[in-house]
Amino acid sequence: MKKTINFLTVLLFTILLLAGGCKGRTPATGASENKDSVVSKDVLIKEVFEYPLPTAFEVTNMLVNAKAPCIIDLCNPVSNAEKYISQTRKAINLGVYGADLCYTVAYNQNQETMNYMNVTRKLADELNIGTTFNASVAEQIEANLQNKDTLIRIISDAFYKTYNNLMQNKQDKLSAFVMAGSWIEAFYITSQIYLTARDKDAIASILIAHGNSLNKLLEIMQPLSEEGDAASLYNDLLSVKKE
């Protein structure tokens, strides 16, 4: 198990590094489409919003229930946001920071929650979807820092609206990048905790549960698998599945 986790950790770390998302962390250790493919993409993207992937909150809450330690250094530093220039990097790391935001909320890290809320809002603004993470949402989060259940509802709502906003503007590729970034970050944090955990079985079960949603993520990204940056990310995630 440890050999597999080490491989996956290195691979996922590499994926994030290529996306500009890993520097500063402290580890614990286009093709043309035919009509059928267009229909397939529309069906799959529509389906994910009706039956979305498990949220990062589900993973982080499992970590809390397993009494895993909170290691904020595993999160992507907010200072890295200045390095993301392309739309692809911004979208992937919007997902990454969204998972980090969930992690800080799950562990009641109030100051870090506001820090990650602000950086999430920054990237959303730069992707022209800032209405989902606006000043009103930030104020709601700040006013409910002591109420985790309310925070989860507010943040989950904002991310679902973000995905919906991207879809409505026919930016399904960016939407897939956001989902992939969130999946990768949740897996990265959990795999790093596994490496030093005393109760490895408990953390391994979380990794397995989270890993089961990889098939769905790959299904969502498959129609984009020959489109530039999406192809590279798809192939990296496919390598994780094969391992």
Coordinates of C-alpha atoms in Angstrom, one line a residue:
M1 CA 0.0 0.0 0.0
K2 CA 2.8 2.4 0.9
K3 CA 4.5 1.8 -2.4
T4 CA 1.3 2.6 -4.3
I5 CA 0.7 5.7 -2.2
N6 CA 4.2 6.9 -2.7
F7 CA 3.8 6.5 -6.5
L8 CA 0.5 8.3 -6.5
T9 CA 1.8 11.1 -4.3
V10 CA 4.7 11.7 -6.6
L11 CA 2.5 11.7 -9.7
L12 CA -0.1 14.0 -8.2
F13 CA 2.5 16.3 -6.9
T14 CA 3.9 16.4 -10.4
I15 CA 0.5 17.2 -11.8
L16 CA 0.1 20.1 -9.5
L17 CA 3.7 21.3 -10.1
L18 CA 2.9 21.4 -13.8
A19 CA -0.1 23.5 -12.9
G20 CA 2.1 25.8 -10.8
G21 CA 0.5 24.7 -7.6
C22 CA 3.1 23.0 -5.4
K23 CA 5.9 25.4 -4.8
G24 CA 6.1 26.4 -1.1
R25 CA 4.5 23.3 0.3
T26 CA 6.0 21.2 3.0
P27 CA 5.3 17.5 2.3
A28 CA 4.8 15.2 5.3
T29 CA 7.5 13.1 3.8
G30 CA -7.6 20.1 -30.0
A31 CA -9.1 17.6 -32.2
S32 CA -12.3 18.2 -34.2
E33 CA -15.5 16.6 -32.9
N34 CA -18.2 14.8 -34.8
K35 CA -21.8 15.1 -33.9
D36 CA -21.8 12.1 -31.6
S37 CA -18.9 13.3 -29.5
V38 CA -20.6 16.7 -29.1
V39 CA -23.8 15.0 -27.9
S40 CA -21.7 12.8 -25.6
K41 CA -19.9 15.8 -24.0
D42 CA -23.2 17.6 -23.5
V43 CA -24.8 14.6 -21.8
L44 CA -21.8 14.0 -19.5
I45 CA -21.3 17.6 -18.5
K46 CA -25.0 17.9 -17.8
E47 CA -24.9 14.7 -15.7
V48 CA -22.1 15.9 -13.4
F49 CA -24.2 18.8 -12.2
E50 CA -27.2 16.6 -11.6
Y51 CA -25.0 14.0 -9.9
P52 CA -21.8 15.9 -8.9
L53 CA -18.6 14.3 -7.6
P54 CA -18.2 13.9 -3.9
T55 CA -17.1 17.3 -2.6
A56 CA -13.8 17.9 -0.8
F57 CA -15.9 18.4 2.4
E58 CA -16.8 14.7 2.3
V59 CA -13.1 13.8 2.3
T60 CA -12.0 16.4 4.9
N61 CA -14.8 15.4 7.2
M62 CA -13.7 11.8 7.0
L63 CA -10.2 12.9 8.0
V64 CA -11.7 14.7 11.0
N65 CA -13.7 11.6 12.0
A66 CA -10.5 9.5 11.6
K67 CA -8.8 11.9 14.1
A68 CA -6.2 12.7 11.5
P69 CA -4.0 15.7 12.4
C70 CA -4.5 19.1 10.7
I71 CA -1.4 20.0 8.7
I72 CA -2.0 23.4 7.0
D73 CA 1.4 23.3 5.4
L74 CA 0.0 20.6 3.0
C75 CA -2.3 23.2 1.5
N76 CA -1.3 25.2 -1.5
P77 CA 0.1 28.6 -0.2
V78 CA -2.1 31.5 -1.0
S79 CA 0.9 33.4 -2.2
N80 CA 1.1 31.0 -5.2
A81 CA -2.0 32.6 -6.7
E82 CA 0.0 35.4 -8.2
K83 CA 1.9 32.8 -10.3
Y84 CA -1.2 31.5 -12.2
I85 CA -1.4 33.3 -15.5
S86 CA -3.3 31.1 -17.9
Q87 CA -7.0 30.3 -17.6
T88 CA -6.1 26.6 -17.2
R89 CA -3.9 27.2 -14.2
K90 CA -6.4 29.5 -12.6
A91 CA -9.2 27.0 -13.1
I92 CA -7.2 24.0 -11.8
N93 CA -6.1 26.0 -8.8
L94 CA -9.5 27.4 -8.1
G95 CA -10.4 23.8 -7.5
V96 CA -7.2 23.3 -5.4
Y97 CA -7.9 26.3 -3.2
G98 CA -11.5 25.2 -2.9
A99 CA -10.4 21.9 -1.4
D100 CA -8.0 23.8 0.9
L101 CA -10.9 26.0 1.9
C102 CA -12.9 22.9 2.8
Y103 CA -10.0 21.5 4.7
T104 CA -9.6 24.7 6.9
V105 CA -13.3 24.8 7.6
A106 CA -13.4 21.1 8.6
Y107 CA -10.6 21.8 11.1
N108 CA -12.0 25.1 12.4
Q109 CA -9.0 27.1 11.2
N110 CA -10.8 30.4 11.1
Q111 CA -8.0 32.7 9.9
E112 CA -6.9 30.2 7.3
T113 CA -10.5 29.9 6.2
M114 CA -10.7 33.6 5.4
N115 CA -7.3 33.5 3.7
Y116 CA -8.4 30.7 1.4
M117 CA -11.8 32.3 0.9
N118 CA -10.0 35.5 -0.3
V119 CA -7.7 33.7 -2.7
T120 CA -10.6 31.6 -4.1
R121 CA -12.5 34.8 -4.7
K122 CA -9.5 36.3 -6.5
L123 CA -9.2 33.4 -8.9
A124 CA -13.0 33.4 -9.5
D125 CA -12.8 37.1 -10.3
E126 CA -10.0 36.5 -12.8
L127 CA -12.0 33.7 -14.4
N128 CA -15.0 36.2 -14.7
I129 CA -17.2 34.1 -12.4
G130 CA -16.7 36.3 -9.3
T131 CA -20.4 36.7 -8.7
T132 CA -20.4 33.3 -7.1
F133 CA -17.7 34.3 -4.6
N134 CA -18.6 37.9 -4.1
A135 CA -18.4 40.2 -1.1
S136 CA -21.7 39.0 0.2
V137 CA -20.5 35.4 0.3
A138 CA -17.3 36.5 2.0
E139 CA -19.3 38.4 4.7
Q140 CA -21.5 35.3 5.2
I141 CA -18.5 33.2 5.8
E142 CA -16.9 35.7 8.2
A143 CA -20.1 35.9 10.1
N144 CA -20.4 32.1 10.5
L145 CA -16.9 31.1 11.3
Q146 CA -18.1 29.4 14.5
N147 CA -20.8 27.5 12.7
K148 CA -19.2 24.8 10.6
D149 CA -22.5 23.4 9.2
T150 CA -23.5 26.8 7.9
L151 CA -20.0 27.3 6.4
I152 CA -20.2 24.0 4.6
R153 CA -23.6 25.0 3.1
I154 CA -22.4 28.5 2.0
I155 CA -19.2 27.3 0.4
S156 CA -20.8 24.2 -1.2
D157 CA -23.5 26.4 -2.6
A158 CA -20.9 28.9 -4.0
F159 CA -19.0 26.1 -5.8
Y160 CA -22.1 24.5 -7.3
K161 CA -23.0 27.9 -8.6
T162 CA -19.4 28.3 -10.0
Y163 CA -19.7 25.1 -11.9
N164 CA -23.2 26.1 -13.2
N165 CA -21.9 29.5 -14.2
L166 CA -19.0 27.9 -16.2
M167 CA -21.5 25.5 -17.9
Q168 CA -23.9 28.2 -18.8
N169 CA -21.1 30.2 -20.4
K170 CA -20.1 27.0 -22.4
Q171 CA -16.8 26.8 -20.5
D172 CA -17.1 23.1 -19.7
K173 CA -13.3 22.6 -20.0
L174 CA -12.7 25.1 -17.2
S175 CA -15.4 23.4 -15.2
A176 CA -13.7 20.1 -15.6
F177 CA -10.3 21.7 -14.6
V178 CA -11.9 23.1 -11.4
M179 CA -13.3 19.6 -10.5
A180 CA -10.0 17.9 -11.3
G181 CA -8.1 20.5 -9.1
S182 CA -10.3 19.8 -6.2
W183 CA -10.1 16.0 -6.6
I184 CA -6.3 16.2 -6.9
E185 CA -5.8 18.4 -3.8
A186 CA -8.1 16.3 -1.6
F187 CA -6.2 13.2 -2.6
Y188 CA -2.8 14.9 -2.2
I189 CA -3.5 16.0 1.3
T190 CA -4.9 12.7 2.4
S191 CA -2.0 10.7 0.8
Q192 CA 0.5 12.9 2.6
I193 CA -1.3 12.3 5.9
Y194 CA -1.3 8.6 5.2
L195 CA 2.5 8.5 5.0
T196 CA 2.9 9.6 8.6
A197 CA -0.4 8.3 10.1
R198 CA -0.3 5.9 13.0
D199 CA -3.7 4.4 12.0
K200 CA -2.9 3.8 8.3
D201 CA -5.9 1.6 7.8
A202 CA -8.3 4.5 8.6
I203 CA -6.6 6.9 6.2
A204 CA -6.2 4.2 3.5
S205 CA -10.0 3.6 3.6
I206 CA -10.5 7.4 2.9
L207 CA -8.0 7.2 0.0
I208 CA -9.9 4.2 -1.4
A209 CA -13.3 5.9 -1.0
H210 CA -12.0 9.1 -2.7
G211 CA -10.2 7.1 -5.4
N212 CA -13.5 5.5 -6.4
S213 CA -14.7 8.8 -7.7
L214 CA -11.7 9.0 -10.1
N215 CA -13.6 6.9 -12.7
K216 CA -16.4 9.5 -12.7
L217 CA -13.9 12.3 -13.1
L218 CA -12.2 10.5 -16.0
E219 CA -15.6 10.0 -17.6
I220 CA -16.3 13.7 -17.4
M221 CA -13.0 14.6 -18.9
Q222 CA -12.9 11.9 -21.6
P223 CA -14.7 14.1 -24.2
L224 CA -12.0 16.7 -23.6
S225 CA -9.1 14.2 -23.7
E226 CA -7.7 15.4 -27.0
E227 CA -7.9 19.1 -26.3
G228 CA -4.5 20.5 -25.4
D229 CA -4.0 21.1 -21.6
A230 CA -7.0 18.9 -20.9
A231 CA -5.3 16.0 -22.7
S232 CA -2.3 16.2 -20.5
L233 CA -4.3 16.3 -17.3
Y234 CA -6.5 13.5 -18.5
N235 CA -3.6 11.3 -19.2
D236 CA -2.0 12.0 -15.8
L237 CA -5.2 11.1 -14.1
L238 CA -5.5 8.0 -16.2
S239 CA -2.1 6.9 -15.1
V240 CA -3.3 7.2 -11.5
K241 CA -6.2 4.9 -12.3
K242 CA -3.9 2.3 -14.0
E243 CA -1.6 2.2 -11.0

